[in-house]
Amino acid sequence: MKKGFFITFEGNDGAGKTTIALACKERLEQAGIDVIYTREPGGSKIAEQIRNILLDPQNKEMDARTEAILYAAARRQHLMDIVAPALEQGKVVLCDRFLDSSLAYQGVGRDLGIEAIEQLNHFAIHNLMPDQTIFLSVNEEIANQRMHQRGELNRLDQEKDEFHRKVRQGYEILLKRDPKRIKKIDASRSIEEVSNDAMEVIQKIIYG
Ligand SMILES: Nc1ncnc2c1ncn2[C@@H]1O[C@H](COP(=O)(O)OP(=O)(O)OP(=O)(O)O)[C@@H](O)[C@H]1O
Ligand SMILES: [Mg+2]
């Protein structure tokens, strides 16, 4: 039985997911909350092996459906290895990317369709949906700036602007479909302002 809280961070490349999730982790720890940070794809041994295939810049010929299935496979393994056990122990799990990344990137970005990717992922996720999802929203210019500032680019970072634009639109569609679970935060502001808003969302979920 799940006792903890499952919170996911979503948004385009360079939106600040890792930065904000880690800032929230620190603040929750300071408040004495039992919290873990983990990330997708990867996060556990087998899932990291799948991640390496997915993010290898040399795998340019990867078929879009193969990519979607590999993401779902990595997601399943990471859920079983890391997320489910932590939730059972009553922990707060901050997860850097989850289902919505597949819906936005593969469903919309790669034109496979949100419903098809949702079906595929239903098999992987079963009943372990996030309690809350924090969607960090930035415009194209800021995302590009931050992506380059972070350094080395992986296979998906190197996609064309058009792809990232579709991903951004994808997240907006997901937000409209599920406004209760997904909370949008303007992530173009300072790290402190964005983490304050993210912390507010997390505290509401934890304390009610
Ligand atoms: N609110 C912010 N203000 C200024 N800089 C930021 C902010 N958030 C993140 N950054 C910087 O932008 C860069 C990208 O941030 P980060 O790696 O957290 O993004 P990400 O969403 O995790 O990207 P990816 O999807 O590629 O993993 C980093 O150099 C980070 O320090
Ligand atoms: Mg990141």
mmCIF file of C-alpha atoms and ligand atoms in Angstrom:
data_model
loop_
_atom_site.group_PDB
_atom_site.id
_atom_site.type_symbol
_atom_site.label_atom_id
_atom_site.label_comp_id
_atom_site.label_asym_id
_atom_site.label_seq_id
_atom_site.Cartn_x
_atom_site.Cartn_y
_atom_site.Cartn_z
ATOM 1 C CA MET A 1 0.000 0.000 0.000
ATOM 2 C CA LYS A 2 1.225 3.435 -0.963
ATOM 3 C CA LYS A 3 1.717 5.789 2.001
ATOM 4 C CA GLY A 4 4.043 8.484 0.695
ATOM 5 C CA PHE A 5 3.602 11.243 -1.861
ATOM 6 C CA PHE A 6 4.609 10.973 -5.490
ATOM 7 C CA ILE A 7 5.457 14.335 -7.068
ATOM 8 C CA THR A 8 6.790 14.712 -10.601
ATOM 9 C CA PHE A 9 8.563 17.628 -12.307
ATOM 10 C CA GLU A 10 7.890 18.254 -15.981
ATOM 11 C CA GLY A 11 8.724 20.764 -18.678
ATOM 12 C CA ASN A 12 10.875 21.349 -21.725
ATOM 13 C CA ASP A 13 14.626 20.740 -21.817
ATOM 14 C CA GLY A 14 16.321 23.482 -19.840
ATOM 15 C CA ALA A 15 13.154 24.556 -18.003
ATOM 16 C CA GLY A 16 14.882 23.980 -14.660
ATOM 17 C CA LYS A 17 13.344 20.676 -13.525
ATOM 18 C CA THR A 18 16.539 19.284 -12.005
ATOM 19 C CA THR A 19 17.492 22.594 -10.391
ATOM 20 C CA ILE A 20 14.064 23.172 -8.843
ATOM 21 C CA ALA A 21 13.478 19.554 -7.777
ATOM 22 C CA LEU A 22 16.838 19.506 -5.977
ATOM 23 C CA ALA A 23 16.122 22.872 -4.327
ATOM 24 C CA CYS A 24 12.776 21.517 -3.088
ATOM 25 C CA LYS A 25 14.450 18.357 -1.825
ATOM 26 C CA GLU A 26 16.832 20.422 0.257
ATOM 27 C CA ARG A 27 14.052 22.528 1.705
ATOM 28 C CA LEU A 28 11.929 19.474 2.539
ATOM 29 C CA GLU A 29 14.917 17.837 4.227
ATOM 30 C CA GLN A 30 15.441 20.967 6.294
ATOM 31 C CA ALA A 31 11.802 20.687 7.361
ATOM 32 C CA GLY A 32 12.523 17.129 8.562
ATOM 33 C CA ILE A 33 10.599 15.413 5.760
ATOM 34 C CA ASP A 34 11.774 12.033 4.515
ATOM 35 C CA VAL A 35 12.317 12.788 0.826
ATOM 36 C CA ILE A 36 14.149 11.325 -2.143
ATOM 37 C CA TYR A 37 15.036 12.831 -5.521
ATOM 38 C CA THR A 38 15.157 10.568 -8.534
ATOM 39 C CA ARG A 39 15.074 10.998 -12.294
ATOM 40 C CA GLU A 40 13.817 9.514 -15.514
ATOM 41 C CA PRO A 41 14.850 7.905 -17.724
ATOM 42 C CA GLY A 42 17.177 5.925 -15.482
ATOM 43 C CA GLY A 43 17.362 6.145 -11.728
ATOM 44 C CA SER A 44 18.175 2.484 -11.147
ATOM 45 C CA LYS A 45 20.629 -0.046 -12.619
ATOM 46 C CA ILE A 46 18.595 -1.507 -15.474
ATOM 47 C CA ALA A 47 16.735 1.737 -16.108
ATOM 48 C CA GLU A 48 20.098 3.551 -16.454
ATOM 49 C CA GLN A 49 21.174 0.986 -19.058
ATOM 50 C CA ILE A 50 18.032 1.776 -21.052
ATOM 51 C CA ARG A 51 18.707 5.500 -20.557
ATOM 52 C CA ASN A 52 22.138 5.124 -22.147
ATOM 53 C CA ILE A 53 20.571 3.686 -25.302
ATOM 54 C CA LEU A 54 17.937 6.439 -25.395
ATOM 55 C CA LEU A 55 20.283 9.379 -24.914
ATOM 56 C CA ASP A 56 23.249 8.155 -26.995
ATOM 57 C CA PRO A 57 23.855 10.848 -29.663
ATOM 58 C CA GLN A 58 24.945 8.054 -32.042
ATOM 59 C CA ASN A 59 21.508 6.384 -32.030
ATOM 60 C CA LYS A 60 20.143 8.793 -34.614
ATOM 61 C CA GLU A 61 18.195 6.136 -36.539
ATOM 62 C CA MET A 62 16.057 5.104 -33.569
ATOM 63 C CA ASP A 63 12.450 4.491 -34.592
ATOM 64 C CA ALA A 64 9.905 6.682 -32.772
ATOM 65 C CA ARG A 65 7.883 3.719 -31.476
ATOM 66 C CA THR A 66 11.024 1.932 -30.314
ATOM 67 C CA GLU A 67 11.906 5.088 -28.422
ATOM 68 C CA ALA A 68 8.443 5.255 -26.819
ATOM 69 C CA ILE A 69 8.608 1.598 -25.741
ATOM 70 C CA LEU A 70 12.093 2.015 -24.272
ATOM 71 C CA TYR A 71 10.952 5.018 -22.245
ATOM 72 C CA ALA A 72 7.993 3.036 -20.935
ATOM 73 C CA ALA A 73 10.312 0.121 -20.086
ATOM 74 C CA ALA A 74 12.751 2.378 -18.228
ATOM 75 C CA ARG A 75 9.787 3.946 -16.420
ATOM 76 C CA ARG A 76 8.466 0.578 -15.268
ATOM 77 C CA GLN A 77 11.825 -0.600 -13.958
ATOM 78 C CA HIS A 78 12.469 2.660 -12.127
ATOM 79 C CA LEU A 79 8.977 2.588 -10.594
ATOM 80 C CA MET A 80 9.536 -0.908 -9.236
ATOM 81 C CA ASP A 81 13.132 -0.349 -8.101
ATOM 82 C CA ILE A 82 12.912 3.124 -6.600
ATOM 83 C CA VAL A 83 9.531 4.854 -6.538
ATOM 84 C CA ALA A 84 7.175 2.148 -5.228
ATOM 85 C CA PRO A 85 9.465 1.041 -2.348
ATOM 86 C CA ALA A 86 10.011 4.667 -1.258
ATOM 87 C CA LEU A 87 6.281 5.385 -1.346
ATOM 88 C CA GLU A 88 5.637 2.271 0.714
ATOM 89 C CA GLN A 89 8.083 3.589 3.283
ATOM 90 C CA GLY A 90 6.046 6.796 3.453
ATOM 91 C CA LYS A 91 8.618 8.982 1.702
ATOM 92 C CA VAL A 92 8.040 11.998 -0.482
ATOM 93 C CA VAL A 93 9.341 11.081 -3.942
ATOM 94 C CA LEU A 94 10.427 13.938 -6.189
ATOM 95 C CA CYS A 95 10.762 12.530 -9.678
ATOM 96 C CA ASP A 96 12.480 14.482 -12.457
ATOM 97 C CA ARG A 97 10.270 13.642 -15.502
ATOM 98 C CA PHE A 98 7.623 10.906 -15.716
ATOM 99 C CA LEU A 99 4.618 9.943 -17.855
ATOM 100 C CA ASP A 100 3.897 13.475 -19.107
ATOM 101 C CA SER A 101 7.347 13.648 -20.703
ATOM 102 C CA SER A 102 6.417 10.669 -22.878
ATOM 103 C CA LEU A 103 3.013 12.144 -23.690
ATOM 104 C CA ALA A 104 4.558 15.495 -24.669
ATOM 105 C CA TYR A 105 7.765 14.268 -26.387
ATOM 106 C CA GLN A 106 6.649 11.026 -28.031
ATOM 107 C CA GLY A 107 2.905 11.686 -28.189
ATOM 108 C CA VAL A 108 3.033 15.245 -29.518
ATOM 109 C CA GLY A 109 6.697 15.930 -30.424
ATOM 110 C CA ARG A 110 7.011 12.723 -32.456
ATOM 111 C CA ASP A 111 3.361 12.720 -33.571
ATOM 112 C CA LEU A 112 2.612 9.264 -32.129
ATOM 113 C CA GLY A 113 -0.525 10.625 -30.443
ATOM 114 C CA ILE A 114 -1.197 11.265 -26.759
ATOM 115 C CA GLU A 115 -3.744 8.410 -26.517
ATOM 116 C CA ALA A 116 -1.397 5.796 -28.022
ATOM 117 C CA ILE A 117 1.400 6.750 -25.623
ATOM 118 C CA GLU A 118 -1.033 6.826 -22.745
ATOM 119 C CA GLN A 119 -2.129 3.262 -23.504
ATOM 120 C CA LEU A 120 1.445 2.063 -23.782
ATOM 121 C CA ASN A 121 2.318 3.668 -20.455
ATOM 122 C CA HIS A 122 -0.770 2.399 -18.701
ATOM 123 C CA PHE A 123 0.744 -1.075 -18.943
ATOM 124 C CA ALA A 124 3.991 0.208 -17.422
ATOM 125 C CA ILE A 125 2.570 2.409 -14.684
ATOM 126 C CA HIS A 126 -0.594 0.508 -13.760
ATOM 127 C CA ASN A 127 -1.967 2.380 -10.717
ATOM 128 C CA LEU A 128 1.089 4.360 -9.630
ATOM 129 C CA MET A 129 0.186 7.804 -10.949
ATOM 130 C CA PRO A 130 1.724 10.947 -9.448
ATOM 131 C CA ASP A 131 -0.228 12.695 -6.698
ATOM 132 C CA GLN A 132 0.889 15.996 -8.181
ATOM 133 C CA THR A 133 2.845 17.184 -11.195
ATOM 134 C CA ILE A 134 4.729 20.459 -11.340
ATOM 135 C CA PHE A 135 4.962 21.755 -14.902
ATOM 136 C CA LEU A 136 7.785 24.276 -15.217
ATOM 137 C CA SER A 137 6.941 26.516 -18.123
ATOM 138 C CA VAL A 138 9.512 28.644 -19.971
ATOM 139 C CA ASN A 139 9.540 30.211 -23.399
ATOM 140 C CA GLU A 140 11.766 28.945 -26.158
ATOM 141 C CA GLU A 141 14.404 31.605 -25.772
ATOM 142 C CA ILE A 142 15.003 30.962 -22.069
ATOM 143 C CA ALA A 143 14.929 27.168 -22.533
ATOM 144 C CA ASN A 144 17.592 27.451 -25.260
ATOM 145 C CA GLN A 145 19.738 29.734 -23.148
ATOM 146 C CA ARG A 146 19.577 27.404 -20.150
ATOM 147 C CA MET A 147 20.168 24.276 -22.211
ATOM 148 C CA HIS A 148 23.356 25.710 -23.639
ATOM 149 C CA GLN A 149 24.478 27.127 -20.322
ATOM 150 C CA ARG A 150 24.220 23.596 -18.877
ATOM 151 C CA GLY A 151 26.755 22.278 -21.355
ATOM 152 C CA GLU A 152 26.915 19.036 -23.315
ATOM 153 C CA LEU A 153 23.866 18.221 -25.459
ATOM 154 C CA ASN A 154 22.332 14.737 -25.679
ATOM 155 C CA ARG A 155 20.396 13.187 -28.583
ATOM 156 C CA LEU A 156 17.095 14.872 -27.690
ATOM 157 C CA ASP A 157 18.624 18.264 -26.879
ATOM 158 C CA GLN A 158 19.875 18.355 -30.451
ATOM 159 C CA GLU A 159 16.381 18.179 -31.916
ATOM 160 C CA LYS A 160 15.197 21.098 -34.031
ATOM 161 C CA ASP A 161 13.380 24.105 -32.558
ATOM 162 C CA GLU A 162 10.165 22.827 -34.143
ATOM 163 C CA PHE A 163 10.341 19.652 -32.039
ATOM 164 C CA HIS A 164 10.770 21.599 -28.804
ATOM 165 C CA ARG A 165 7.899 23.892 -29.812
ATOM 166 C CA LYS A 166 5.624 20.879 -30.269
ATOM 167 C CA VAL A 167 6.714 19.499 -26.905
ATOM 168 C CA ARG A 168 5.819 22.839 -25.304
ATOM 169 C CA GLN A 169 2.381 22.728 -26.961
ATOM 170 C CA GLY A 170 2.046 19.113 -25.814
ATOM 171 C CA TYR A 171 2.498 20.113 -22.177
ATOM 172 C CA GLU A 172 -0.175 22.799 -22.592
ATOM 173 C CA ILE A 173 -2.609 20.178 -23.944
ATOM 174 C CA LEU A 174 -1.850 17.900 -20.969
ATOM 175 C CA LEU A 175 -2.430 20.779 -18.566
ATOM 176 C CA LYS A 176 -5.885 21.396 -20.060
ATOM 177 C CA ARG A 177 -6.746 17.682 -19.871
ATOM 178 C CA ASP A 178 -5.731 17.290 -16.226
ATOM 179 C CA PRO A 179 -5.631 20.645 -14.424
ATOM 180 C CA LYS A 180 -6.138 19.014 -11.033
ATOM 181 C CA ARG A 181 -3.001 16.879 -11.147
ATOM 182 C CA ILE A 182 -0.793 19.235 -13.176
ATOM 183 C CA LYS A 183 0.125 22.649 -11.786
ATOM 184 C CA LYS A 184 1.844 25.093 -14.130
ATOM 185 C CA ILE A 185 4.525 27.368 -12.711
ATOM 186 C CA ASP A 186 6.162 30.245 -14.579
ATOM 187 C CA ALA A 187 9.772 29.034 -14.518
ATOM 188 C CA SER A 188 11.269 32.030 -16.297
ATOM 189 C CA ARG A 189 11.701 33.742 -12.912
ATOM 190 C CA SER A 190 14.537 33.336 -10.413
ATOM 191 C CA ILE A 191 15.358 29.937 -8.921
ATOM 192 C CA GLU A 192 14.134 31.196 -5.542
ATOM 193 C CA GLU A 193 10.778 32.406 -6.860
ATOM 194 C CA VAL A 194 10.168 29.226 -8.828
ATOM 195 C CA SER A 195 11.120 26.975 -5.894
ATOM 196 C CA ASN A 196 8.865 28.974 -3.562
ATOM 197 C CA ASP A 197 5.894 28.264 -5.832
ATOM 198 C CA ALA A 198 6.881 24.630 -6.232
ATOM 199 C CA MET A 199 7.199 24.269 -2.440
ATOM 200 C CA GLU A 200 3.725 25.731 -1.997
ATOM 201 C CA VAL A 201 2.278 23.086 -4.323
ATOM 202 C CA ILE A 202 4.197 20.301 -2.545
ATOM 203 C CA GLN A 203 3.180 21.475 0.937
ATOM 204 C CA LYS A 204 -0.486 21.525 -0.083
ATOM 205 C CA ILE A 205 -0.229 17.904 -1.160
ATOM 206 C CA ILE A 206 1.689 16.787 1.935
ATOM 207 C CA TYR A 207 -0.223 18.709 4.585
ATOM 208 C CA GLY A 208 -3.572 18.960 2.775
HETATM 209 N N1 LIG B 1 14.990 29.796 -12.535
HETATM 210 C C1 LIG B 1 16.218 29.775 -13.085
HETATM 211 N N2 LIG B 1 16.872 30.928 -13.317
HETATM 212 C C2 LIG B 1 18.092 30.912 -13.906
HETATM 213 N N3 LIG B 1 18.760 29.818 -14.281
HETATM 214 C C3 LIG B 1 18.165 28.638 -14.074
HETATM 215 C C4 LIG B 1 16.861 28.544 -13.474
HETATM 216 N N4 LIG B 1 16.516 27.237 -13.408
HETATM 217 C C5 LIG B 1 17.542 26.555 -13.936
HETATM 218 N N5 LIG B 1 18.539 27.377 -14.334
HETATM 219 C C6 LIG B 1 19.797 26.987 -14.993
HETATM 220 O O1 LIG B 1 19.445 26.528 -16.304
HETATM 221 C C7 LIG B 1 20.188 25.369 -16.656
HETATM 222 C C8 LIG B 1 19.228 24.223 -16.950
HETATM 223 O O2 LIG B 1 18.548 23.871 -15.753
HETATM 224 P P1 LIG B 1 18.194 22.357 -15.437
HETATM 225 O O3 LIG B 1 19.309 21.477 -15.766
HETATM 226 O O4 LIG B 1 17.664 22.323 -14.029
HETATM 227 O O5 LIG B 1 16.994 22.136 -16.479
HETATM 228 P P2 LIG B 1 16.217 20.791 -16.778
HETATM 229 O O6 LIG B 1 14.786 21.170 -16.958
HETATM 230 O O7 LIG B 1 16.520 19.786 -15.741
HETATM 231 O O8 LIG B 1 16.818 20.378 -18.192
HETATM 232 P P3 LIG B 1 16.829 18.903 -18.873
HETATM 233 O O9 LIG B 1 15.428 18.607 -19.297
HETATM 234 O O10 LIG B 1 17.671 19.071 -20.069
HETATM 235 O O11 LIG B 1 17.358 17.957 -17.837
HETATM 236 C C9 LIG B 1 21.134 25.094 -15.511
HETATM 237 O O12 LIG B 1 22.386 25.653 -15.819
HETATM 238 C C10 LIG B 1 20.490 25.806 -14.325
HETATM 239 O O13 LIG B 1 21.437 26.238 -13.380
HETATM 240 MG MG MG B 2 17.392 17.910 -15.867
#
